[in-house]
Short mmCIF file of C-alpha atoms in Angstrom, two decimals:
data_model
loop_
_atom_site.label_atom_id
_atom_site.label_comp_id
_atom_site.label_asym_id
_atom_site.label_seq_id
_atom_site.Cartn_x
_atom_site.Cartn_y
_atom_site.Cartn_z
CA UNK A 269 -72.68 56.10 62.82
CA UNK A 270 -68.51 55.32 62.45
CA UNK A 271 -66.67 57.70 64.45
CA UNK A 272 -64.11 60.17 63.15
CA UNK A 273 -60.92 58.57 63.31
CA UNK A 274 -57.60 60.17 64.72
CA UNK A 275 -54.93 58.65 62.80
CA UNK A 276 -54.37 57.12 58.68
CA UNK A 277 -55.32 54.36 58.03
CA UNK A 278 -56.07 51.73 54.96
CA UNK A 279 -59.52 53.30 54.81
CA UNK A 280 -58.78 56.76 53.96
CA UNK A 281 -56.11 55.30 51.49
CA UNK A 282 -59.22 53.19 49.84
CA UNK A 283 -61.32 56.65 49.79
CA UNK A 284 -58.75 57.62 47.93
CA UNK A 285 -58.28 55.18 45.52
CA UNK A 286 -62.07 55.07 44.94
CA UNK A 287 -62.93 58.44 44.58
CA UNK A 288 -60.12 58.13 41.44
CA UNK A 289 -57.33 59.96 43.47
CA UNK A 290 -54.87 57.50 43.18
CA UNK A 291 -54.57 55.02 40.29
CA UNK A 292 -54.28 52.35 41.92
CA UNK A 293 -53.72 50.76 46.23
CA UNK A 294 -50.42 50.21 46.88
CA UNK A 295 -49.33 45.92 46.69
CA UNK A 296 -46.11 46.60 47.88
CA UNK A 297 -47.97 47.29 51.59
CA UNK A 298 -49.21 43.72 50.89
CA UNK A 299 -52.81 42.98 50.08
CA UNK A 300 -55.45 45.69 51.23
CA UNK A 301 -59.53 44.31 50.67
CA UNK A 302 -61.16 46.57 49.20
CA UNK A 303 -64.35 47.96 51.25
CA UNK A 304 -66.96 50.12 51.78
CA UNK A 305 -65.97 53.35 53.45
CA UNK A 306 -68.24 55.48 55.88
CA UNK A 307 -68.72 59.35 55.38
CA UNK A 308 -66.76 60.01 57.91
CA UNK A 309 -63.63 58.84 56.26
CA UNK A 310 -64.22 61.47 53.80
CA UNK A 311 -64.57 63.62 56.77
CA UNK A 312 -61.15 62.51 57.94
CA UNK A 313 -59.43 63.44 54.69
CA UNK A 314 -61.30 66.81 54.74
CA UNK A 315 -60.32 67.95 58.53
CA UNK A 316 -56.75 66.68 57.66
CA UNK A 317 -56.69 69.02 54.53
CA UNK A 318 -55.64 65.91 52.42
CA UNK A 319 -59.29 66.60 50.18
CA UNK A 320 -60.64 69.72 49.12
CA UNK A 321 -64.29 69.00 50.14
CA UNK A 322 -65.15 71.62 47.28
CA UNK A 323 -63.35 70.66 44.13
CA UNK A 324 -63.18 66.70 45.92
CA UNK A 325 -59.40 67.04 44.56
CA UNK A 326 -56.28 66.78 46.91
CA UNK A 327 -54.98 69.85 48.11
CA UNK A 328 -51.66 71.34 47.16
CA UNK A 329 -49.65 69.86 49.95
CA UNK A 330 -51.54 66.73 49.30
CA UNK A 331 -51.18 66.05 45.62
CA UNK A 332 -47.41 66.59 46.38
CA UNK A 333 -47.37 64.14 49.67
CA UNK A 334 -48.95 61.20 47.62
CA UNK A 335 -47.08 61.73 44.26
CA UNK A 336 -45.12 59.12 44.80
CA UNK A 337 -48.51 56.52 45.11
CA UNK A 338 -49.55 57.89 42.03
CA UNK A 339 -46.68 57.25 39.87
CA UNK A 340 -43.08 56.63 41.13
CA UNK A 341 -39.91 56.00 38.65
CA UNK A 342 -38.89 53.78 41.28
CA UNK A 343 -39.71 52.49 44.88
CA UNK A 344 -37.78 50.11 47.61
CA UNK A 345 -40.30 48.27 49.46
CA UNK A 346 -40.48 44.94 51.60
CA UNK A 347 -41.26 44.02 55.49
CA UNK A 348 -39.69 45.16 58.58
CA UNK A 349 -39.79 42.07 61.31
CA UNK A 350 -39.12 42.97 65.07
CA UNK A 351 -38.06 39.41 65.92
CA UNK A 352 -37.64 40.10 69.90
CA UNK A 353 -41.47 41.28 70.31
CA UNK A 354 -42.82 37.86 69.41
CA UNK A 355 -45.94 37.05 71.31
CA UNK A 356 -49.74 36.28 71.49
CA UNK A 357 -51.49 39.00 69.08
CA UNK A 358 -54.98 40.11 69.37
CA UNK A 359 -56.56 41.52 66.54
CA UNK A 360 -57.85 44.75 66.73
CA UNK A 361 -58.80 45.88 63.55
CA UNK A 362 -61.54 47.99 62.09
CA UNK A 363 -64.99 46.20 61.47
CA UNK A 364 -64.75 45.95 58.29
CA UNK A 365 -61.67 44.15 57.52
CA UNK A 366 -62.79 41.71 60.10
CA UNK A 367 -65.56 39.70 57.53
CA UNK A 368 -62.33 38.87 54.94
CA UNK A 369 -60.31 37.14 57.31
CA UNK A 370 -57.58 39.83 57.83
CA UNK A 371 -57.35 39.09 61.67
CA UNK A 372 -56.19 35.82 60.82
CA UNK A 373 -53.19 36.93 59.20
CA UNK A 374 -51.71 39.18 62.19
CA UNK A 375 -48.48 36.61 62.76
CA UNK A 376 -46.57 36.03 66.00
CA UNK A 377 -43.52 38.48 65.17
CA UNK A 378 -44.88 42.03 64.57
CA UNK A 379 -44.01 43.36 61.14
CA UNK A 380 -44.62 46.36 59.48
CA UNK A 381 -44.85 46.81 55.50
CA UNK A 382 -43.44 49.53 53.67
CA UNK A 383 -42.60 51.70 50.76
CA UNK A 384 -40.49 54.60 49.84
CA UNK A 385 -41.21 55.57 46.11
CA UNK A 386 -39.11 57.95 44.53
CA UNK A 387 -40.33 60.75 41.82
CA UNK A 388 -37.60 62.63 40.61
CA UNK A 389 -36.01 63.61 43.94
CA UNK A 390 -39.52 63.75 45.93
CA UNK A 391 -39.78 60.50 47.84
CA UNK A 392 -42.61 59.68 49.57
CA UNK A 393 -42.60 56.78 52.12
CA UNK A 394 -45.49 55.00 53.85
CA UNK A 395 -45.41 52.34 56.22
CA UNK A 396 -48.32 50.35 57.49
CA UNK A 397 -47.92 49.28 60.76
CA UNK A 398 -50.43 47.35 63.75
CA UNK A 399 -53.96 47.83 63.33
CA UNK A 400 -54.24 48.93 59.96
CA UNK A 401 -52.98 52.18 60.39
CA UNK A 402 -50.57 53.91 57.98
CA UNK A 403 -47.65 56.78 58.27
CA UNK A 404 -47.23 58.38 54.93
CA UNK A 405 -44.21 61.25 54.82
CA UNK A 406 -42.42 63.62 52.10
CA UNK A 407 -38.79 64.49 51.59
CA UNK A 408 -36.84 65.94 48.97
CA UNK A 409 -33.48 65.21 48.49
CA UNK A 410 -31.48 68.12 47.48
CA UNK A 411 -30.54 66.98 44.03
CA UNK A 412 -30.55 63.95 41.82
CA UNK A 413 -27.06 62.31 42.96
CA UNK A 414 -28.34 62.72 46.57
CA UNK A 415 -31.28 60.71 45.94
CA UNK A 416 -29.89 57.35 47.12
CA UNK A 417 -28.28 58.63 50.27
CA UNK A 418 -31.69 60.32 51.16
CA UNK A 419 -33.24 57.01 50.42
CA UNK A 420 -30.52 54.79 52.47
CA UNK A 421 -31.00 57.51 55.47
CA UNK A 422 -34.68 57.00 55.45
CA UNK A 423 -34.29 53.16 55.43
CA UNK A 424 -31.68 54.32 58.45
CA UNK A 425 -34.12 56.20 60.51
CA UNK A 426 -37.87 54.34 59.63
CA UNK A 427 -36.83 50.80 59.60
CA UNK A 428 -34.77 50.91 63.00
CA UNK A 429 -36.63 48.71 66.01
CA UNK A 430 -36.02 51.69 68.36
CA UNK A 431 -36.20 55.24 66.14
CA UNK A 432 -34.49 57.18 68.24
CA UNK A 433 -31.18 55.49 68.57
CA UNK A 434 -28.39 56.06 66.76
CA UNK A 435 -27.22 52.60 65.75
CA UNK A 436 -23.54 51.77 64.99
CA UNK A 437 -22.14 49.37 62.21
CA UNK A 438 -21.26 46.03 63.82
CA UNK A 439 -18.05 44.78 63.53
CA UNK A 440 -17.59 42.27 60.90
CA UNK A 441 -14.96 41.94 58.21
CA UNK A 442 -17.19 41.97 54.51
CA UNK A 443 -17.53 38.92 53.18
CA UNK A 444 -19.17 37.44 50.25
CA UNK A 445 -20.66 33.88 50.35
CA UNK A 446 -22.73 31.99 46.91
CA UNK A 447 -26.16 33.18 46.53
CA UNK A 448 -27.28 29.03 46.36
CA UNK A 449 -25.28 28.58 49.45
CA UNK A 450 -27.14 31.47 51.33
CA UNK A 451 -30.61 30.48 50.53
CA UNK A 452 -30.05 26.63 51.25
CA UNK A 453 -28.01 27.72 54.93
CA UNK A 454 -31.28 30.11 56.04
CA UNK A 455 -33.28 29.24 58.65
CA UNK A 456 -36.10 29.83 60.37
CA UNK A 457 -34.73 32.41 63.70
CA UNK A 458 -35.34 30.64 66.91
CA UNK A 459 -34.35 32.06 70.62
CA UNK A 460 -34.50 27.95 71.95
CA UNK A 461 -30.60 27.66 72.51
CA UNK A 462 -30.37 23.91 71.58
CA UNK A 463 -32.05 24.91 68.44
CA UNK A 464 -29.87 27.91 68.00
CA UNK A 465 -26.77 25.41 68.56
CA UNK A 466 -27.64 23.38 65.92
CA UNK A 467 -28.38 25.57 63.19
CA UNK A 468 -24.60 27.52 63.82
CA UNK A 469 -23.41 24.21 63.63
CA UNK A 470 -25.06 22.81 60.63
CA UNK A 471 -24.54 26.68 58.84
CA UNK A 472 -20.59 26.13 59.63
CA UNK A 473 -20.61 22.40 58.05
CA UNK A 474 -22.50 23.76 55.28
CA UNK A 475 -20.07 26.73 54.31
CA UNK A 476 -17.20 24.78 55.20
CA UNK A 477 -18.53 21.85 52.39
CA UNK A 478 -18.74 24.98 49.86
CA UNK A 479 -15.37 25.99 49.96
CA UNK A 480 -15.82 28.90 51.99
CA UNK A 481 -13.00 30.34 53.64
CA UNK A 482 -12.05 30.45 57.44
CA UNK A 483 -12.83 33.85 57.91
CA UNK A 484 -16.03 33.99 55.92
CA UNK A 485 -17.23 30.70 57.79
CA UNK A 486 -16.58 32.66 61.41
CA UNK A 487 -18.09 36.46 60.34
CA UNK A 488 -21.55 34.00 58.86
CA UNK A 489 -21.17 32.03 62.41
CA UNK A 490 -20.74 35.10 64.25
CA UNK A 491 -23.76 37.23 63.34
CA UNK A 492 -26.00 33.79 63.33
CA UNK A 493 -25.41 33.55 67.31
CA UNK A 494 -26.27 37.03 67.99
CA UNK A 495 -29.66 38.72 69.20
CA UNK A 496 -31.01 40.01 65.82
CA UNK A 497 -33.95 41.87 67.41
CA UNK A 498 -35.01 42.91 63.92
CA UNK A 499 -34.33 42.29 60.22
CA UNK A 500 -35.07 44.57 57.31
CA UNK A 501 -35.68 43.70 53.75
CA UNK A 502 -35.34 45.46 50.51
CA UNK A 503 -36.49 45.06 47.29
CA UNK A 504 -36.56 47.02 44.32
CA UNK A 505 -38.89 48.10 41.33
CA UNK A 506 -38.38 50.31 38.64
CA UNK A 507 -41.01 51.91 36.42
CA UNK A 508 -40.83 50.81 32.15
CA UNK A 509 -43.07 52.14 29.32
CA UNK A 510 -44.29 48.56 29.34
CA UNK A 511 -45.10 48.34 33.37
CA UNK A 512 -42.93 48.31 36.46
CA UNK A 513 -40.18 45.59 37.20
CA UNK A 514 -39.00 43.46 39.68
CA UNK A 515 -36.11 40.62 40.10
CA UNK A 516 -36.34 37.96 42.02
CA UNK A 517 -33.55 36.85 44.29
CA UNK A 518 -33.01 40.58 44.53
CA UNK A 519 -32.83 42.22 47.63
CA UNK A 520 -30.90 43.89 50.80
CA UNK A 521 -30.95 42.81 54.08
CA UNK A 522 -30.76 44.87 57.09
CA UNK A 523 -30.02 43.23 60.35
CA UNK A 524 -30.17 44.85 63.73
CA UNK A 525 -27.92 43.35 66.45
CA UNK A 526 -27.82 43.61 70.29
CA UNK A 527 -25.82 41.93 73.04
CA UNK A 528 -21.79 42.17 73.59
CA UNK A 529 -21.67 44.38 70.72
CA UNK A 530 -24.34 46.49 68.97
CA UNK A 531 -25.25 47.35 65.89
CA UNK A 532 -26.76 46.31 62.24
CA UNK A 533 -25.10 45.05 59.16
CA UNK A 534 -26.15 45.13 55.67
CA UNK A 535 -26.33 42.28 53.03
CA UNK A 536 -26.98 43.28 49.09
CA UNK A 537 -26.65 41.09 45.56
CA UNK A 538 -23.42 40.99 42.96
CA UNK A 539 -23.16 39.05 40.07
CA UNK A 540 -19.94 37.77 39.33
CA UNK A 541 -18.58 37.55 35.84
CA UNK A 542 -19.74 34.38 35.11
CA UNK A 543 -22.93 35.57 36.14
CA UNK A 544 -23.24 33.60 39.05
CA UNK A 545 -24.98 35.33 41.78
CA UNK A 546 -23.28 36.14 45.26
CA UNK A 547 -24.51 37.75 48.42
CA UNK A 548 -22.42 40.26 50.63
CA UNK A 549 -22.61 41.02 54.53
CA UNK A 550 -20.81 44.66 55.34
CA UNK A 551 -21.37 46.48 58.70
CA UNK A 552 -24.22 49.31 58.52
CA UNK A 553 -23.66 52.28 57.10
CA UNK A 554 -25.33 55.06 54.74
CA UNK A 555 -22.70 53.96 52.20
CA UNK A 556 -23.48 50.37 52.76
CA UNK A 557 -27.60 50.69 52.21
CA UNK A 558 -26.35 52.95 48.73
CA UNK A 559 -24.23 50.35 47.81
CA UNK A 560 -27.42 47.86 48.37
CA UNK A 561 -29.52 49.96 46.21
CA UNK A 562 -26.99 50.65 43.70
CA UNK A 563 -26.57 47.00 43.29
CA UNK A 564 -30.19 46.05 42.82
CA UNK A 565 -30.32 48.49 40.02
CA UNK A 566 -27.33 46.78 38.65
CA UNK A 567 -29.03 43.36 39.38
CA UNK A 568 -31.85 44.77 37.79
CA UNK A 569 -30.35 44.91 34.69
CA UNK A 570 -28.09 42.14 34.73
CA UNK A 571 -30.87 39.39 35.95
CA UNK A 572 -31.62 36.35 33.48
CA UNK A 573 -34.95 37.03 31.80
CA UNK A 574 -36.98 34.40 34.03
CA UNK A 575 -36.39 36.36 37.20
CA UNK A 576 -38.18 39.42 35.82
CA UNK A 577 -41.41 40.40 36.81
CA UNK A 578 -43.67 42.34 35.32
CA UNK A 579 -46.79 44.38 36.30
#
């Protein structure tokens, strides 16, 4: 007989979805195989006052908590990775995730999944972190134009790799570098030093070759040698009549920085007027991570029609 369990996880979220209480598992917390669930997961749900074992409906604090799962207007999502805790993993899943394989896609650098979904100003965010298991949360923002700042603080205080410090911007001047020469200059992160040397070094050719200018070239250079012990991304999808949508090459970056100086810097999409795509790095702020969001909507709108998806 399975044992009551203590904390969420993707098996009370597949009750759910079974048992027709949400429409549908969340793909933004990547894929989830769908199997079969014990009583006592039901159990769970019920001693957690999620269910009402009577009507088998959520409860009132419930229905509002997972609203967002249900049906958002919009939702940020993407992957936390906390580069600096690299190492062996062991798997240690629950049973029966183990006869699909899913141990075999724990990877080297710890990474949690995510989404914050937005209905109206309720936003509900759940992350799925090691094991399986899953936070879920509610806030409301205290009115429509504070939605985005209540997002961006969230993103602030979920996403950082230690949550209870207070992380600074770091100092770099903004600069903007050519979306084409951003993707073609990233690289896989290494901590092997020769390795390290040799990517700055091929990065600095390679913006120098684009017409970049000096102090562009240097801020790129700068935050390339430092210890990014975590990176954040962002992307964005908006509820239609005819399904919700996506862009590709659409996204903000949040990078977390230790060493001489500390602190995490932002990096969000603009299309210039010739519509060519651009990419800017800022220091971290509240303002910065609005700025990000503000500009995938705008990228949203303004992205050619073969970078839309649709689901």
């Amino acid at each position: 007989m399975a044992e009551n369990a203590d904390r969420f996880d993707a098996r009370h979220l597949m009750e759910l979805f079974k048992r027709g209480l949400i429409n549908e598992m969340p793909a933004e917390l990547g894929p989830i195989p769908i199997v079969d669930t014990p009583p006592s997961v039901w159990e769970d749900l019920v001693r957690w006052n999620v269910v009402d074992n009577s009507t088998f409906q959520f409860t009132s604090d419930a229905a509002k908590l997972f609203s967002g799962l249900v049906s958002y207007e919009w939702a940020l999502w993407g992957v936390v990775l906390h580069n600096n805790q690299r190492r062996k993993v062991e798997a240690r899943l629950p049973e029966e995730f183990r006869q699909y394989g899913v141990q075999y896609a724990i990877r080297d650098i710890p990474r949690d999944t995510f989404l914050i979904a937005v209905k109206g100003t309720g936003i509900t965010t759940i992350v799925s972190v090691a094991g399986g298991h899953l936070e879920i949360g509610y806030d409301e923002a205290r009115s429509s134009s504070q939605v985005f700042e209540h997002v961006a603080r969230i993103v602030e205080r979920i996403h950082s790799p230690d949550k209870d410090k207070q992380w600074a911007p770091y100092p770099i001047k903004r600069v903007s570098v050519p979306w084409v020469v951003s993707s073609s200059l990233a690289t896989e992160r290494t901590n092997d030093p020769e390795a390290l040397s040799k990517s700055v070094k091929a990065t600095t050719r390679g913006l120098s070759l684009a017409g970049m200018t000096v102090k562009t070239t240097k801020t790129i250079e700068e935050l390339l040698q430092q210890d990014n012990v975590a990176n954040v991304q962002l992307c964005l999808t908006v509820s239609t009549p005819t399904g919700r949508v996506t862009a590709l090459n659409n996204s903000v970056g949040v990078m977390f920085f230790v060493g001489e100086y500390e602190g995490y810097a932002v990096s969000y999409p603009r299309r210039s007027a010739d519509g060519s795509l651009w990419i800017t790095y800022e220091p971290g702020s509240v303002e910065a991570v609005v700025t990000g969001i503000a500009a995938m909507r705008d990228g949203l709108g303004f992205a050619p029609k073969e970078d839309i998806r649709t689901s």
